[in-house]
Short mmCIF file of C-alpha atoms and ligand atoms in Angstrom, two decimals:
data_model
loop_
_atom_site.label_atom_id
_atom_site.label_comp_id
_atom_site.label_asym_id
_atom_site.label_seq_id
_atom_site.Cartn_x
_atom_site.Cartn_y
_atom_site.Cartn_z
CA MET A 131 -37.32 -33.00 1.44
CA GLU A 132 -40.18 -35.51 -0.04
CA ARG A 133 -39.25 -36.12 -3.59
CA SER A 134 -43.04 -35.61 -5.24
CA SER A 135 -45.72 -33.70 -2.55
CA PHE A 136 -49.37 -32.93 -3.68
CA THR A 137 -50.82 -30.76 -1.74
CA LEU A 138 -54.81 -30.18 -1.80
CA ASP A 139 -56.36 -27.03 -0.18
CA LEU A 140 -60.10 -28.89 0.58
CA GLY A 141 -60.99 -24.69 0.98
CA ALA A 142 -60.09 -23.66 -2.95
CA ILE A 143 -62.53 -27.41 -3.52
CA ARG A 144 -64.93 -25.43 -1.31
CA ARG A 145 -65.05 -21.91 -2.75
CA ASN A 146 -64.75 -23.44 -6.36
CA THR A 147 -67.68 -24.85 -5.71
CA GLU A 148 -69.77 -21.84 -4.12
CA THR A 149 -68.82 -19.32 -7.37
CA LEU A 150 -70.14 -22.28 -9.59
CA LEU A 151 -73.53 -22.28 -7.72
CA ARG A 152 -73.70 -18.23 -8.18
CA ALA A 153 -72.50 -18.85 -11.76
CA ALA A 154 -75.61 -21.68 -12.32
CA GLY A 155 -78.34 -19.21 -10.54
CA GLY A 156 -80.13 -21.68 -8.71
CA ALA A 157 -79.65 -24.74 -10.69
CA GLU A 158 -77.73 -27.70 -8.33
CA LEU A 159 -74.10 -28.21 -8.36
CA TRP A 160 -73.14 -31.87 -9.00
CA ALA A 161 -69.51 -32.28 -8.90
CA VAL A 162 -67.53 -34.50 -11.39
CA VAL A 163 -64.88 -36.62 -9.33
CA LYS A 164 -63.66 -39.57 -12.11
CA ALA A 165 -60.93 -40.21 -12.53
CA ASN A 166 -59.68 -39.86 -9.16
CA GLY A 167 -61.38 -36.44 -8.91
CA TYR A 168 -58.86 -35.44 -11.97
CA GLY A 169 -55.79 -36.86 -10.55
CA HIS A 170 -56.52 -34.35 -6.94
CA GLY A 171 -58.13 -37.03 -4.77
CA ALA A 172 -61.74 -38.39 -5.75
CA ALA A 173 -62.91 -38.79 -1.85
CA ASP A 174 -61.19 -35.37 -0.60
CA VAL A 175 -62.65 -33.46 -3.66
CA ALA A 176 -65.96 -35.23 -2.83
CA ARG A 177 -66.21 -34.05 0.61
CA ALA A 178 -64.83 -30.24 0.13
CA ALA A 179 -67.68 -30.03 -2.69
CA LEU A 180 -70.34 -31.67 -1.10
CA GLY A 181 -69.34 -29.13 1.50
CA GLY A 182 -69.25 -26.33 -0.15
CA GLY A 183 -72.73 -26.50 -1.71
CA ALA A 184 -73.09 -29.87 -4.49
CA THR A 185 -75.55 -32.09 -4.10
CA ALA A 186 -74.50 -35.10 -6.42
CA LEU A 187 -71.39 -36.62 -7.63
CA CYS A 188 -70.69 -37.95 -10.71
CA VAL A 189 -67.95 -40.02 -12.34
CA ALA A 190 -67.17 -41.75 -15.59
CA THR A 191 -67.57 -45.78 -14.11
CA VAL A 192 -69.33 -47.55 -12.03
CA ASN A 193 -66.13 -49.03 -10.54
CA GLU A 194 -65.31 -45.42 -9.57
CA ALA A 195 -68.82 -45.18 -7.95
CA LEU A 196 -68.65 -47.96 -6.06
CA GLU A 197 -64.90 -46.57 -4.41
CA LEU A 198 -66.34 -43.54 -3.25
CA ARG A 199 -69.93 -45.71 -2.33
CA ALA A 200 -67.49 -47.79 0.49
CA VAL A 201 -66.38 -43.97 2.11
CA PRO A 202 -68.14 -44.12 4.93
CA ALA A 203 -68.65 -39.71 4.72
CA LEU A 204 -70.11 -40.51 1.12
CA ASP A 205 -72.68 -43.28 2.08
CA ASP A 206 -75.53 -41.30 1.50
CA ALA A 207 -74.61 -38.97 -1.44
CA ARG A 208 -76.19 -39.54 -4.51
CA ILE A 209 -73.51 -40.63 -7.06
CA LEU A 210 -73.88 -40.43 -11.39
CA VAL A 211 -72.24 -42.93 -13.20
CA MET A 212 -72.11 -41.52 -16.79
CA GLY A 213 -70.85 -43.61 -18.44
CA PRO A 214 -71.51 -46.98 -19.78
CA ALA A 215 -72.46 -50.06 -17.39
CA ASN A 216 -72.87 -53.86 -18.66
CA GLU A 217 -74.97 -55.81 -16.88
CA ARG A 218 -73.09 -57.61 -13.66
CA GLU A 219 -72.85 -53.16 -13.11
CA VAL A 220 -76.16 -52.41 -13.69
CA GLY A 221 -76.55 -55.32 -10.20
CA ASP A 222 -74.26 -53.45 -8.64
CA ALA A 223 -75.00 -49.88 -9.03
CA ARG A 224 -78.83 -50.77 -7.97
CA ALA A 225 -76.94 -52.56 -4.82
CA ALA A 226 -75.16 -49.31 -4.45
CA ARG A 227 -77.82 -47.18 -4.70
CA LEU A 228 -76.03 -45.53 -8.07
CA GLU A 229 -77.66 -43.77 -10.49
CA LEU A 230 -77.27 -44.95 -14.11
CA VAL A 231 -77.15 -42.80 -17.39
CA ALA A 232 -79.44 -44.49 -20.49
CA ALA A 233 -77.42 -43.54 -23.69
CA SER A 234 -78.36 -46.42 -26.09
CA GLY A 235 -79.96 -50.04 -25.67
CA PRO A 236 -83.08 -50.99 -22.74
CA ILE A 237 -83.67 -48.50 -20.29
CA PRO A 238 -82.25 -50.49 -16.77
CA GLU A 239 -85.35 -51.07 -14.18
CA GLY A 240 -84.99 -51.06 -10.63
CA VAL A 241 -82.53 -48.34 -10.71
CA ARG A 242 -82.34 -44.11 -11.23
CA VAL A 243 -81.96 -43.38 -14.47
CA HIS A 244 -80.68 -39.93 -16.55
CA LEU A 245 -81.62 -40.33 -20.27
CA LYS A 246 -79.16 -39.06 -22.42
CA VAL A 247 -80.26 -37.18 -25.54
CA ASP A 248 -77.19 -36.15 -28.18
CA THR A 249 -78.00 -32.46 -29.60
CA GLY A 250 -74.10 -32.49 -31.21
CA MET A 251 -71.75 -34.28 -29.49
CA GLY A 252 -71.80 -37.37 -31.50
CA ARG A 253 -70.45 -39.62 -28.95
CA TRP A 254 -72.76 -41.34 -26.03
CA GLY A 255 -76.93 -40.37 -26.24
CA LEU A 256 -79.95 -41.75 -28.00
CA SER A 257 -80.99 -39.81 -30.75
CA GLU A 258 -84.58 -39.01 -29.68
CA LEU A 259 -85.76 -39.14 -26.36
CA PRO A 260 -88.07 -42.09 -25.15
CA SER A 261 -90.75 -42.10 -23.29
CA PRO A 262 -89.41 -41.72 -19.83
CA THR A 263 -90.09 -45.11 -17.72
CA ARG A 264 -90.57 -45.45 -13.93
CA SER A 265 -87.20 -45.93 -13.56
CA ALA A 266 -85.77 -41.70 -14.79
CA VAL A 267 -84.80 -39.06 -12.82
CA GLY A 268 -83.13 -36.96 -15.26
CA VAL A 269 -82.47 -36.02 -18.91
CA MET A 270 -79.11 -35.33 -19.94
CA SER A 271 -77.16 -33.72 -23.03
CA HIS A 272 -73.76 -33.09 -23.10
CA LEU A 273 -72.01 -29.86 -24.43
CA ALA A 274 -68.97 -30.62 -27.20
CA ALA A 275 -67.11 -27.09 -27.56
CA ALA A 276 -68.32 -24.91 -24.90
CA GLU A 277 -65.38 -23.29 -24.51
CA SER A 278 -64.85 -22.43 -28.13
CA ASP A 279 -67.97 -22.17 -30.85
CA PRO A 280 -70.64 -20.57 -29.45
CA ASN A 281 -73.09 -20.98 -32.54
CA PHE A 282 -72.67 -24.86 -31.73
CA THR A 283 -73.30 -24.37 -28.18
CA ASN A 284 -76.38 -21.96 -28.32
CA LEU A 285 -77.40 -24.32 -31.14
CA GLN A 286 -77.19 -27.45 -28.63
CA ILE A 287 -79.00 -25.88 -25.17
CA ASP A 288 -82.29 -24.38 -28.19
CA ARG A 289 -82.14 -28.22 -28.94
CA PHE A 290 -82.34 -29.92 -25.85
CA ARG A 291 -84.72 -27.51 -24.40
CA GLU A 292 -86.92 -28.57 -27.81
CA ALA A 293 -86.24 -32.15 -26.46
CA THR A 294 -87.14 -31.74 -22.94
CA ALA A 295 -90.20 -29.07 -23.29
CA GLY A 296 -93.02 -31.74 -22.41
CA LEU A 297 -91.48 -33.79 -19.68
CA ASP A 298 -92.96 -33.84 -16.30
CA HIS A 299 -91.03 -31.50 -13.84
CA THR A 300 -90.01 -34.48 -11.90
CA LEU A 301 -87.58 -34.83 -14.07
CA ALA A 302 -84.10 -33.12 -13.57
CA ARG A 303 -82.70 -31.20 -17.03
CA HIS A 304 -78.67 -31.17 -16.95
CA VAL A 305 -76.57 -30.47 -19.71
CA ALA A 306 -73.86 -27.63 -18.55
CA ASN A 307 -70.48 -29.02 -17.88
CA SER A 308 -67.50 -26.02 -16.15
CA ALA A 309 -67.71 -23.85 -19.70
CA GLY A 310 -71.24 -24.55 -19.86
CA THR A 311 -72.27 -23.21 -16.59
CA LEU A 312 -69.65 -19.89 -16.72
CA ARG A 313 -70.03 -18.41 -20.45
CA TYR A 314 -74.12 -20.34 -20.86
CA PRO A 315 -76.91 -18.62 -18.13
CA GLY A 316 -79.08 -20.60 -20.28
CA ALA A 317 -77.37 -23.62 -20.08
CA SER A 318 -78.13 -23.94 -16.49
CA PHE A 319 -81.36 -25.80 -16.06
CA ASP A 320 -81.70 -27.81 -13.18
CA ALA A 321 -78.27 -28.91 -12.98
CA VAL A 322 -75.05 -28.15 -13.81
CA ARG A 323 -72.30 -30.57 -13.99
CA CYS A 324 -68.50 -29.17 -13.21
CA GLY A 325 -65.35 -30.81 -13.41
CA ILE A 326 -61.97 -28.90 -14.40
CA ALA A 327 -63.43 -25.03 -13.24
CA LEU A 328 -64.38 -27.46 -9.34
CA TYR A 329 -60.29 -27.57 -9.18
CA GLY A 330 -59.43 -24.36 -9.97
CA ILE A 331 -58.59 -24.97 -13.87
CA SER A 332 -59.72 -23.06 -16.76
CA ALA A 333 -61.51 -24.93 -18.80
CA PHE A 334 -60.48 -22.42 -21.93
CA GLY A 335 -56.96 -22.49 -20.97
CA SER A 336 -56.44 -19.23 -20.14
CA ASP A 337 -56.16 -17.93 -16.48
CA PRO A 338 -58.55 -19.52 -13.73
CA THR A 339 -58.47 -16.23 -11.62
CA LEU A 340 -60.71 -14.85 -13.98
CA ASP A 341 -63.67 -16.65 -13.86
CA GLY A 342 -62.94 -16.47 -9.64
CA LEU A 343 -61.46 -20.20 -9.46
CA GLU A 344 -58.43 -20.89 -7.57
CA PRO A 345 -55.85 -23.86 -8.26
CA ALA A 346 -56.57 -26.69 -5.41
CA LEU A 347 -53.65 -28.08 -6.00
CA ARG A 348 -50.12 -27.97 -5.23
CA TRP A 349 -46.79 -30.32 -6.62
CA GLU A 350 -43.24 -29.66 -5.24
CA SER A 351 -40.20 -31.31 -5.26
CA TYR A 352 -36.43 -29.75 -4.84
CA VAL A 353 -33.36 -29.91 -6.17
CA ALA A 354 -31.06 -33.10 -5.46
CA LEU A 355 -28.19 -32.10 -6.99
CA ALA A 356 -26.57 -29.06 -8.60
CA LYS A 357 -24.58 -30.04 -11.43
CA ARG A 358 -22.19 -27.45 -13.38
CA LEU A 359 -21.62 -28.58 -16.97
CA GLU A 360 -18.97 -27.40 -19.30
CA THR A 361 -18.98 -25.96 -22.41
CA GLY A 362 -19.78 -29.09 -24.79
CA ASP A 363 -21.31 -30.87 -21.98
CA SER A 364 -25.16 -32.19 -21.90
CA THR A 365 -28.07 -33.45 -19.25
CA GLY A 366 -30.19 -36.23 -19.81
CA TYR A 367 -31.51 -38.79 -22.46
CA GLY A 368 -30.18 -37.94 -26.47
CA ARG A 369 -28.05 -35.04 -24.86
CA ARG A 370 -31.40 -32.91 -25.92
CA TYR A 371 -29.62 -30.08 -24.04
CA THR A 372 -26.12 -29.07 -24.16
CA ALA A 373 -24.01 -26.55 -22.76
CA ASP A 374 -22.66 -23.81 -25.32
CA GLU A 375 -20.74 -22.04 -22.32
CA PRO A 376 -20.31 -23.13 -18.94
CA ALA A 377 -23.97 -23.46 -17.11
CA TRP A 378 -25.21 -24.59 -13.94
CA ILE A 379 -28.46 -26.98 -13.92
CA GLY A 380 -30.41 -28.62 -10.65
CA VAL A 381 -31.27 -32.03 -10.88
CA VAL A 382 -35.23 -32.48 -9.46
CA PRO A 383 -36.42 -36.45 -9.16
CA VAL A 384 -39.66 -36.16 -10.68
CA GLY A 385 -40.34 -37.82 -14.28
CA TYR A 386 -42.78 -38.51 -16.49
CA ALA A 387 -43.96 -41.40 -14.16
CA ASP A 388 -44.87 -38.31 -11.63
CA GLY A 389 -46.93 -37.40 -14.77
CA PHE A 390 -44.14 -34.31 -15.48
CA ARG A 391 -44.67 -35.33 -19.41
CA ARG A 392 -41.97 -35.79 -21.74
CA ASP A 393 -43.47 -32.95 -23.63
CA MET A 394 -43.37 -30.56 -21.33
CA THR A 395 -39.47 -29.42 -21.80
CA GLY A 396 -39.32 -26.08 -22.28
CA THR A 397 -41.72 -25.22 -19.53
CA SER A 398 -40.86 -23.23 -16.50
CA VAL A 399 -40.99 -23.99 -12.31
CA LEU A 400 -40.07 -22.28 -9.29
CA VAL A 401 -37.13 -22.94 -8.23
CA ASP A 402 -36.41 -21.47 -4.98
CA GLY A 403 -39.34 -18.76 -5.93
CA ALA A 404 -37.38 -17.81 -9.19
CA ARG A 405 -38.64 -19.35 -12.59
CA ARG A 406 -36.38 -21.34 -14.16
CA ARG A 407 -36.68 -22.96 -17.24
CA VAL A 408 -36.88 -27.56 -17.54
CA VAL A 409 -34.60 -28.01 -19.94
CA GLY A 410 -33.01 -32.04 -21.71
CA THR A 411 -34.85 -35.08 -22.07
CA VAL A 412 -37.72 -35.44 -19.23
CA SER A 413 -36.73 -38.95 -17.83
CA MET A 414 -38.92 -41.49 -15.72
CA ASP A 415 -37.53 -40.20 -12.11
CA ALA A 416 -36.06 -36.67 -13.26
CA ILE A 417 -36.04 -33.60 -15.10
CA ALA A 418 -33.20 -30.61 -14.74
CA VAL A 419 -33.76 -27.49 -15.15
CA GLU A 420 -31.27 -23.98 -15.66
CA LEU A 421 -29.88 -22.29 -12.81
CA ASP A 422 -28.03 -19.24 -12.27
CA GLY A 423 -25.71 -20.26 -9.99
CA GLU A 424 -25.23 -23.43 -7.92
CA VAL A 425 -27.79 -23.69 -5.63
CA ALA A 426 -27.92 -26.32 -1.74
CA VAL A 427 -29.45 -29.47 -2.14
CA GLY A 428 -32.89 -29.20 -0.84
CA THR A 429 -33.96 -25.84 -2.66
CA PRO A 430 -37.51 -26.81 -2.91
CA VAL A 431 -38.95 -26.68 -6.12
CA THR A 432 -42.44 -25.67 -7.38
CA LEU A 433 -44.03 -28.00 -10.40
CA VAL A 434 -48.04 -26.34 -9.64
CA GLY A 435 -48.43 -23.15 -7.41
CA ASP A 436 -47.31 -19.70 -7.09
CA GLY A 437 -48.36 -18.74 -10.62
CA ILE A 438 -46.85 -22.31 -12.00
CA SER A 439 -50.25 -22.99 -13.45
CA VAL A 440 -51.76 -26.58 -14.98
CA GLU A 441 -52.67 -24.59 -18.32
CA GLU A 442 -48.91 -22.87 -18.99
CA HIS A 443 -47.59 -26.71 -18.69
CA ALA A 444 -50.58 -27.76 -20.46
CA ARG A 445 -49.61 -24.94 -23.78
CA VAL A 446 -46.34 -26.04 -23.75
CA ALA A 447 -47.30 -30.19 -24.64
CA ASP A 448 -49.78 -28.94 -26.57
CA THR A 449 -52.49 -30.14 -24.86
CA ILE A 450 -54.97 -29.26 -22.34
CA GLY A 451 -55.22 -29.01 -18.27
CA TYR A 452 -57.33 -32.19 -18.44
CA GLU A 453 -54.93 -34.30 -19.72
CA ILE A 454 -52.09 -32.97 -17.16
CA VAL A 455 -53.92 -33.29 -13.90
CA THR A 456 -55.42 -36.82 -15.12
CA GLY A 457 -52.23 -37.76 -15.61
CA LEU A 458 -50.36 -36.68 -12.47
CA ASP A 459 -49.37 -39.29 -9.90
CA THR A 460 -50.70 -38.63 -6.95
CA SER A 461 -51.89 -41.47 -5.14
CA SER A 462 -48.92 -44.09 -5.19
CA ALA A 463 -46.01 -45.06 -3.36
CA ARG A 464 -44.03 -42.16 -5.24
CA ALA A 465 -45.72 -39.16 -4.01
CA LYS A 466 -46.83 -37.26 -0.57
CA ARG A 467 -49.66 -36.44 -0.25
CA VAL A 468 -50.81 -33.60 1.77
CA ILE A 469 -54.65 -32.60 2.65
CA GLN A 470 -54.92 -28.52 3.47
CA ASP A 471 -57.92 -27.12 4.24
CA ALA A 472 -56.73 -23.45 3.99
C1 PLP B 150 -66.31 -34.70 -17.59
C2 PLP B 150 -67.67 -35.20 -17.96
C3 PLP B 150 -68.35 -33.62 -17.45
C4 PLP B 150 -66.92 -32.53 -16.80
O1 PLP B 150 -66.68 -31.70 -17.34
P1 PLP B 150 -65.73 -30.19 -16.95
O2 PLP B 150 -65.52 -29.78 -18.78
O3 PLP B 150 -64.24 -30.87 -16.90
O4 PLP B 150 -66.56 -29.61 -16.53
C5 PLP B 150 -69.51 -32.92 -17.75
N1 PLP B 150 -70.44 -33.92 -18.06
C6 PLP B 150 -70.05 -35.01 -18.78
C7 PLP B 150 -70.80 -36.31 -19.14
C8 PLP B 150 -68.29 -35.78 -18.81
O5 PLP B 150 -68.38 -36.53 -19.55
#
């Protein structure tokens, strides 16, 4: 029994890539694998997405890009760094054949750049597009509310279309994230940059299968101890759960250090296939689940998978799926990583 085991399904990543390519209606799909591939493992996700038809990778930092570039299978991949780069990093990017985003200040030379115009995100981005330099290969923007605000999203798409209308057609125009790709056909332009949907997680906090997407990650553990609480006994720090009648709880050896956040108390997991509530305070290395009787030590627990969704955990924690998965500790000594291709 592994205390914390993450299984990444490369087949799901590939199929999600194909689904997004269809939604993008002829535009290229660039796979966003920043933050260790949203916690799923950047290099593995990158290879699967490229296998499914993605034509470039996007990350947030030059170091993330350099790590991918060092993977033999990604030696030739197009890699776009979307966040800012300092002077030393511009040199590294040039040497590693990365592409950068120019969103303020002078446009770097000798390295391929994408000019970023701010159409309403109010974060990175130039207020006016400068005339493209020789190093420019793309023009881009970023949507602020494609998951929630059609009026503003359409306004951003219109602004982008106008700002880029007269430009040389060799410049790749790209603006859409996952929500934009799935809901705004007019946002696809020449390429879309999809992250969350690639992993089979909903950008809308709803059921990803409604958009034809398959969750790619499973998270499993086991019951390490089944314990009977007598009336008045409590479990965990702060005594936040007290039995008001005799009750069984299972102690599962994962906690907030593994990414099972403290604000996920009250969410559900599967114990041997049955839905059970997480009760009491989440510890660093353990959680407690309500049982309806004693179970054997070693009984499997599914924390994500088989209908236990990242979206559901996010709702309980009052956050978004993005924050749940980027917080999972999938790649340290605490976890076992399994790669499957189903
Ligand atoms: C993270 C990011 C994306 C991907 O967004 P998703 O909602 O995960 O698809 C696209 N573009 C930029 C600039 C980003 O920072």
